[in-house]
Amino acid sequence: MTALAWIAGRETARDAAIAAIAERLVASANPLIAGLATDIAGAEAAHDLARHVGAVLDHRDSPTLLADLDAMRSHGWLVTTPLEARAMADCVVLVGTAAADFPLSPPPFAPERARRVFRLTDETIPRTLGLLRATLAGRRITVPDDLAAIAQALRAARYAVIAWSAAELPPLAIEMLCHIIEDLNETTRCFGLPTPPPGNASGVAQALAWKSGLPTRIGFARGRPEHDPWRFDAARMIAARETDCVLWIGDGAPLVPAGMFLAALAPDDLGPGQAEIVIRTATPGRDSDAILFDPMIGALRFQRATAPQSALSPPAAILDAIAARCDRAVAAC
Amino acid sequence: MLTRISGGRIIDPTTGRDEIGDLWIEDARIIAPPARAADLDCDASGTVVLAGAIDIHSHIAGAHVNTARLLLPELHDGAMFAGAPPGEWIGRLFAAMGYTTVVEPAISPHNALQAQRELSAIPFIDKAILSVLGNDDFTLRLIRAGETTALADYAARTLGASGGLGIKAINPGGAVAFRENARSFSLDDEVPRWGLSSRAIMRALQGAVTALGVPHPLHLHSNNLGLPDNVETALATIAAAEGERLHLAHLQFYSYGAEGPRKFSSAAARLAEAVNAAPNISVDVGQVMFGQTVTVSSDILRQFNAIPHASPRKFAITEAGGNDGGIVPYHYRRKNFFNAVQFAAGLELFLLLHDPWRVFFTTDHPNGAPFTAYPDLFALLMDRDLRARWIAELPADAMAMTTLPSLTREYDWREIAIMTRAAPARLLGLRDRGHLAPGARADIAVYRPQADRAAMFRNAEMVFKDGNLILRRGEVVRRHFGRALRIAPGFDRAIEPRLEAYYDQVFGVPLQAFDVPEAAIARTDQPAFESVPCRT
C-alpha cells in the first residue's frame, strides 16, 4: 500500500498526522489555512475548520479572483457566461493574450449574423482602452486603424462580448473595460466575459460566500468572519511572520521561514519532505467525486471521479477529521 | 421518543381545530393521543401552537443570491447583512420565527447544482427550488413549433434534473427581448425574432404544468415590474389566464397606478378586487419594508433599468439567455414618496384580499425587504393601531394616493395560520405539512403572546422540526438538517436525445453537465431529497 502521511519526512499513520495538525492549529495564536485549490466540499470544510479554530482563509489565486471582484464591487459590471457568449455573440474582442480563442462560426442564436473576432494585445493596454473608450464616446481623437476597426465593430454589433483575464491586466484596465461595456449598453448590447482563475478559485469563492458571506481572505480571529484583502493575504502573512502555523490545501505549498509550522494536504505531486506534516489526499474530480467550477459552462458542476481511488480521502474528509480532533483538543484545556 | 406539547392553544385551520389541548409527536410525526406517558413533556400553557410556517417565495440561494453577498462586503462588515445572509443564518433566523420550509423561487436550469448545494448547507429548515423556464431558447423553440407535449416533457426533465418543486416564469420573453436590445417589454409585445408574445409563453407553460400534474400552478413574475400604471399589466395577466390556475408573485410590485401630481399611485384596491373575483389566481404580496436591502432578480430587463437607482451605487448584471441575474442594492426610505406608496400598496393587498387561502405572506426577500422584517409585518397585519402609528410617520401626499389609512381589518390567528401554513402546503402539494393532524410531519411553532407581537414572531417560544425541539426563544437547542423537496413527474425520455443534440450544437457541452445527482448534495445522516407526489 502506498504511503498516505508523513511527519518530518517519516511515514506515519494518517490519524497520527491528523491529530498532530489539530494540535498545532489549536495551539497557534494565528493559524492560516491557505492554498485552497480544492473542491466545493473541501472549501466548505476548510471554512468550518477556520471558523472553529479562529484561522485565516486564503486561496492561492486570490489576486486574480479579487481583481475581477473589485471591479464588480467597487462600481458594477455587465457580464455574460461562456455558453451565452458562444451562442449569441456577433462580435468578440479578446483583450490580452490569455483570454481563450473564440470560434468564428455564426452564433447559433442568430445564425444570419456573421461573427467577428478581434484580439487586442498591446504593451500599454490601459492607455489603449482609454483611447477605445474615448473613440466610442465620439471624442475627436486619432487612433490606430485596428483600434478604430474594433470601435466600429463594437458599435455596429448587436451583441458584443469583451473577454479578458484578470491574471494579466492591471485593475485600471478591467475597470475601463467595465465602463466601455456599460457605455455601449446605452445603445446596443455588450457584455464582459472574465476568464476564471485556475485552482477552482471561482468555485471556492462561491462556497466561502454562501458559508460566510465573503469570498476569500477571511479572518475568524474575532469569532466572526472579516474580509481584508491585505491583512489576510497568505503570502504576506507568511513573509511577515504573522502566523506560526500554516495548513496548506492542494498543490503549490510555499516555502516557509524556519520555525514556522507547515502542514500540507496535498495531491500526489508533493514530496513528503516539503512540509513538516504531509497528508496525501485524493484529487477531487479524478480520484473522488467532486463539485468544481467548470470554466466551460461558467457554473458549478458535479464531476464523477474519472479514476476512483478509495484509498485516498478527499480533502474535505481530512479537514473534517482535523476539526473533530480540534474539538477534543479544545475540550481538554 | 414520545413527546407531548401540552396545554397550548392549538390552531389548525386544515382540520378546523382551535382549542386548548395537547399535541403528541413520535418519530418525526404527529400522532393521535396514545395511552402511554410521554418521554418528554413540553409545557406550552399560555402559548399558541401552529404548524411550522412555509415561505413560498424567498431568494435564499443560487448564483445570484451569492453574487449579492459578494457585491456588498461593506454591508457584511461587523453586522451580518440581512439582505443576503450566509446560509447558516438563513436557517437559524427563519427557524427562530417558526418557519420550517422555505422555497427559493428562481433557479434557472444551468444554476441548479449550485443552488441545491447552497440549500444543503442551510440548517434547520426544509428547502425547495422552483425551476425557471420561459426565456430559454429551447422552450421558445417548442412553443413556436406548437410542440405542447414535448414542452411538458422538457419541463418534467428540467424538474427532475434540477430537483425542482415547481415551474416559474420570469417576465417570459423579456430577457430575450433585452438581449435583442429592447428597453421595455409587456404582455403582448412580440419577442424579437420569435413572433411569440409573453402571453403565449405564459399560457404554454401553464398548460405544461397542468399536464404534468405539478401541484404548484405556474409561478409567474409578470412583465413591467415596478413601473407606474403597471396595474393594467397585472389586470390583463389575470384575464389572460382564462380561468386556469396561476400564481402571481410579489403582486405589490404590480399594483401601481399613474394618478396624482407625481403620476404614481396605489392601484392595490382595484387589483385586489380583480383577484378576489378570480378563484384561479393565487398571489403572494412582496411587501416593501423600510431599510437597506438588495434586489436580486432574473428579470434582467427590469434590473438593468434599475441601475440608476442603486444604493450603494453599484450593480452586477449577468446576461445568460434565460439564466440571467441582476443584482442592484436598494434602500427603501420612509420619507420617500414612492417607497411609502409601495409600502401602503402591499398592506392594502393584504387587507383587501378576502381569501387567506389565496394570498401568501412574502416580502419577496430580499427585494421588498429582508425576511428578518417578517415579525414587524405580522404585527402590522394584526394591529390597526400599530398601523396608524406607522402611517403617521409617512408622507401625507403618499398616503393620499392609497386607501391604506381607511382600512381597519386585523388578521386573527386563524388567518395567519392559513396564510403561512395551511394554504402554502396546499399550494405546493405538501400533504403532510402545514397542518397538525395525526400523520403530519412534526414541524411545529409555539408562540408566546405578548404586547410586542413582533418580538413574539421574531423568536418563537419553541420550534420543532421533524419532531425535534430545535430552537427555544431563538437559541439553538439541537442542530438539525432538513431536506430538499422536489417533484419528479414522469415524461417521455425521447426528449433527452433531442436535448442532448441541442446542447451539443448550441452550447458545445453535454446536457448532463447541469444535472443535480443526489450524490452532489447527499448528507451522511439522511436522504438529500424528499419527493412530493403529483396531482392525480
PDB file of C-alpha atoms in Angstrom, chain A residues 40-41 44 51 69 72-81 83-84 86-88 108-113 158-159 182 185-189 191 205-206 209-215 224 227 291 296-297 299-302 304, chain B residues 63 66-67 69-71 73 76-78 86-88 110-111 113-114 117-118 121 137 141 178-183 193 304 307 313-321 502 504-510 513-515 517 519-520:
ATOM      1  CA  ILE A  40     -16.572  22.689  -3.001  1.00  0.00           C
ATOM      2  CA  ALA A  41     -16.741  20.175  -0.166  1.00  0.00           C
ATOM      3  CA  GLU A  44     -16.848  24.210   2.942  1.00  0.00           C
ATOM      4  CA  ARG A  51     -14.191  29.291  11.957  1.00  0.00           C
ATOM      5  CA  LEU A  69     -14.297  41.024  -7.902  1.00  0.00           C
ATOM      6  CA  MET A  72     -17.649  44.439  -9.728  1.00  0.00           C
ATOM      7  CA  ARG A  73     -17.952  45.508  -6.133  1.00  0.00           C
ATOM      8  CA  SER A  74     -16.400  48.944  -6.492  1.00  0.00           C
ATOM      9  CA  HIS A  75     -18.611  50.039  -9.368  1.00  0.00           C
ATOM     10  CA  GLY A  76     -20.566  47.256 -11.028  1.00  0.00           C
ATOM     11  CA  TRP A  77     -20.441  45.249 -14.218  1.00  0.00           C
ATOM     12  CA  LEU A  78     -22.450  43.695 -17.007  1.00  0.00           C
ATOM     13  CA  VAL A  79     -21.206  40.208 -17.847  1.00  0.00           C
ATOM     14  CA  THR A  80     -22.307  37.076 -19.634  1.00  0.00           C
ATOM     15  CA  THR A  81     -21.454  33.385 -19.438  1.00  0.00           C
ATOM     16  CA  LEU A  83     -22.314  29.432 -23.037  1.00  0.00           C
ATOM     17  CA  GLU A  84     -24.298  32.544 -23.855  1.00  0.00           C
ATOM     18  CA  ARG A  86     -20.801  31.197 -27.697  1.00  0.00           C
ATOM     19  CA  ALA A  87     -24.466  31.084 -28.644  1.00  0.00           C
ATOM     20  CA  MET A  88     -25.157  34.784 -29.079  1.00  0.00           C
ATOM     21  CA  PRO A 108     -26.353  29.673 -33.107  1.00  0.00           C
ATOM     22  CA  PHE A 109     -28.978  32.018 -31.592  1.00  0.00           C
ATOM     23  CA  ALA A 110     -28.628  34.420 -34.531  1.00  0.00           C
ATOM     24  CA  PRO A 111     -27.208  32.334 -37.373  1.00  0.00           C
ATOM     25  CA  GLU A 112     -27.837  35.010 -40.002  1.00  0.00           C
ATOM     26  CA  ARG A 113     -25.290  37.277 -38.271  1.00  0.00           C
ATOM     27  CA  ARG A 158     -25.973  43.539 -31.908  1.00  0.00           C
ATOM     28  CA  TYR A 159     -24.423  41.545 -29.077  1.00  0.00           C
ATOM     29  CA  GLU A 182     -21.675  49.982 -19.682  1.00  0.00           C
ATOM     30  CA  ASN A 185     -25.333  49.273 -23.428  1.00  0.00           C
ATOM     31  CA  GLU A 186     -26.846  52.700 -23.818  1.00  0.00           C
ATOM     32  CA  THR A 187     -27.381  51.952 -27.495  1.00  0.00           C
ATOM     33  CA  THR A 188     -26.737  48.245 -28.085  1.00  0.00           C
ATOM     34  CA  ARG A 189     -25.763  45.143 -26.138  1.00  0.00           C
ATOM     35  CA  PHE A 191     -21.171  42.094 -22.026  1.00  0.00           C
ATOM     36  CA  ALA A 205     -15.104  31.821  -3.585  1.00  0.00           C
ATOM     37  CA  GLN A 206     -18.725  30.799  -4.195  1.00  0.00           C
ATOM     38  CA  ALA A 209     -19.565  33.265   0.144  1.00  0.00           C
ATOM     39  CA  TRP A 210     -22.533  31.074   0.960  1.00  0.00           C
ATOM     40  CA  LYS A 211     -20.827  29.880   4.136  1.00  0.00           C
ATOM     41  CA  SER A 212     -19.564  33.242   5.411  1.00  0.00           C
ATOM     42  CA  GLY A 213     -20.905  35.959   3.100  1.00  0.00           C
ATOM     43  CA  LEU A 214     -17.348  36.731   1.956  1.00  0.00           C
ATOM     44  CA  PRO A 215     -15.181  35.475  -0.929  1.00  0.00           C
ATOM     45  CA  ARG A 224     -16.990  36.357  13.196  1.00  0.00           C
ATOM     46  CA  HIS A 227     -12.687  40.234   4.965  1.00  0.00           C
ATOM     47  CA  ILE A 291     -18.176  19.672  -7.341  1.00  0.00           C
ATOM     48  CA  MET A 296     -16.624  25.790 -19.913  1.00  0.00           C
ATOM     49  CA  ILE A 297     -20.149  26.270 -18.532  1.00  0.00           C
ATOM     50  CA  ALA A 299     -21.014  27.325 -13.260  1.00  0.00           C
ATOM     51  CA  LEU A 300     -20.504  24.680 -10.612  1.00  0.00           C
ATOM     52  CA  ARG A 301     -20.663  21.157 -11.937  1.00  0.00           C
ATOM     53  CA  PHE A 302     -20.757  17.728 -10.339  1.00  0.00           C
ATOM     54  CA  ARG A 304     -17.784  11.816 -11.078  1.00  0.00           C
TER      55      ARG A 304
ATOM     56  CA  ALA B  63     -25.550  32.093  -8.024  1.00  0.00           C
ATOM     57  CA  ASN B  66     -24.366  34.621  -3.816  1.00  0.00           C
ATOM     58  CA  THR B  67     -23.395  37.456  -6.135  1.00  0.00           C
ATOM     59  CA  ARG B  69     -23.247  38.622  -0.988  1.00  0.00           C
ATOM     60  CA  LEU B  70     -20.062  39.230  -2.985  1.00  0.00           C
ATOM     61  CA  LEU B  71     -21.216  42.610  -4.275  1.00  0.00           C
ATOM     62  CA  PRO B  73     -18.900  43.202   1.519  1.00  0.00           C
ATOM     63  CA  HIS B  76     -21.350  42.344   5.959  1.00  0.00           C
ATOM     64  CA  ASP B  77     -18.690  44.117   7.923  1.00  0.00           C
ATOM     65  CA  GLY B  78     -19.443  43.986  11.610  1.00  0.00           C
ATOM     66  CA  PRO B  86     -24.851  33.318   4.903  1.00  0.00           C
ATOM     67  CA  GLY B  87     -26.732  30.029   4.719  1.00  0.00           C
ATOM     68  CA  GLU B  88     -26.178  29.255   8.384  1.00  0.00           C
ATOM     69  CA  HIS B 110     -27.997  25.984 -15.565  1.00  0.00           C
ATOM     70  CA  ASN B 111     -27.574  27.092 -11.965  1.00  0.00           C
ATOM     71  CA  LEU B 113     -26.384  22.443  -8.908  1.00  0.00           C
ATOM     72  CA  GLN B 114     -25.038  25.437  -7.029  1.00  0.00           C
ATOM     73  CA  ARG B 117     -25.615  22.668  -2.829  1.00  0.00           C
ATOM     74  CA  GLU B 118     -26.139  26.024  -1.105  1.00  0.00           C
ATOM     75  CA  ALA B 121     -25.718  23.897   3.758  1.00  0.00           C
ATOM     76  CA  ASP B 137     -34.176  29.237 -26.293  1.00  0.00           C
ATOM     77  CA  ARG B 141     -38.490  26.716 -29.936  1.00  0.00           C
ATOM     78  CA  PHE B 178     -33.484  42.528 -23.553  1.00  0.00           C
ATOM     79  CA  ARG B 179     -30.581  40.823 -25.253  1.00  0.00           C
ATOM     80  CA  GLU B 180     -32.020  41.957 -28.585  1.00  0.00           C
ATOM     81  CA  ASN B 181     -31.743  45.478 -27.197  1.00  0.00           C
ATOM     82  CA  ALA B 182     -35.356  46.030 -26.069  1.00  0.00           C
ATOM     83  CA  ARG B 183     -35.765  48.636 -23.324  1.00  0.00           C
ATOM     84  CA  ARG B 193     -37.015  37.044 -33.713  1.00  0.00           C
ATOM     85  CA  PHE B 304     -30.837  46.845 -15.935  1.00  0.00           C
ATOM     86  CA  ILE B 307     -29.167  50.602 -12.170  1.00  0.00           C
ATOM     87  CA  ARG B 313     -24.136  52.835  -6.338  1.00  0.00           C
ATOM     88  CA  LYS B 314     -23.116  49.509  -7.832  1.00  0.00           C
ATOM     89  CA  PHE B 315     -24.652  46.547  -9.582  1.00  0.00           C
ATOM     90  CA  ALA B 316     -23.956  43.133 -11.095  1.00  0.00           C
ATOM     91  CA  ILE B 317     -25.839  42.108 -14.213  1.00  0.00           C
ATOM     92  CA  THR B 318     -25.367  38.709 -15.852  1.00  0.00           C
ATOM     93  CA  GLU B 319     -26.985  38.131 -19.236  1.00  0.00           C
ATOM     94  CA  ALA B 320     -27.256  34.400 -19.755  1.00  0.00           C
ATOM     95  CA  GLY B 321     -30.178  33.580 -22.016  1.00  0.00           C
ATOM     96  CA  TYR B 502     -29.342  20.675 -28.987  1.00  0.00           C
ATOM     97  CA  ASP B 504     -24.047  19.828 -28.238  1.00  0.00           C
ATOM     98  CA  GLN B 505     -24.860  22.004 -31.229  1.00  0.00           C
ATOM     99  CA  VAL B 506     -25.680  25.284 -29.489  1.00  0.00           C
ATOM    100  CA  PHE B 507     -23.505  25.228 -26.375  1.00  0.00           C
ATOM    101  CA  GLY B 508     -20.926  22.569 -27.171  1.00  0.00           C
ATOM    102  CA  VAL B 509     -21.364  20.927 -23.775  1.00  0.00           C
ATOM    103  CA  PRO B 510     -23.167  17.804 -22.575  1.00  0.00           C
ATOM    104  CA  ALA B 513     -23.306  18.980 -17.094  1.00  0.00           C
ATOM    105  CA  PHE B 514     -26.174  20.779 -15.324  1.00  0.00           C
ATOM    106  CA  ASP B 515     -27.817  17.840 -13.585  1.00  0.00           C
ATOM    107  CA  PRO B 517     -27.482  13.968  -8.823  1.00  0.00           C
ATOM    108  CA  ALA B 519     -24.666  12.381  -4.587  1.00  0.00           C
ATOM    109  CA  ALA B 520     -23.892  16.064  -5.143  1.00  0.00           C
TER     110      ALA B 520
END
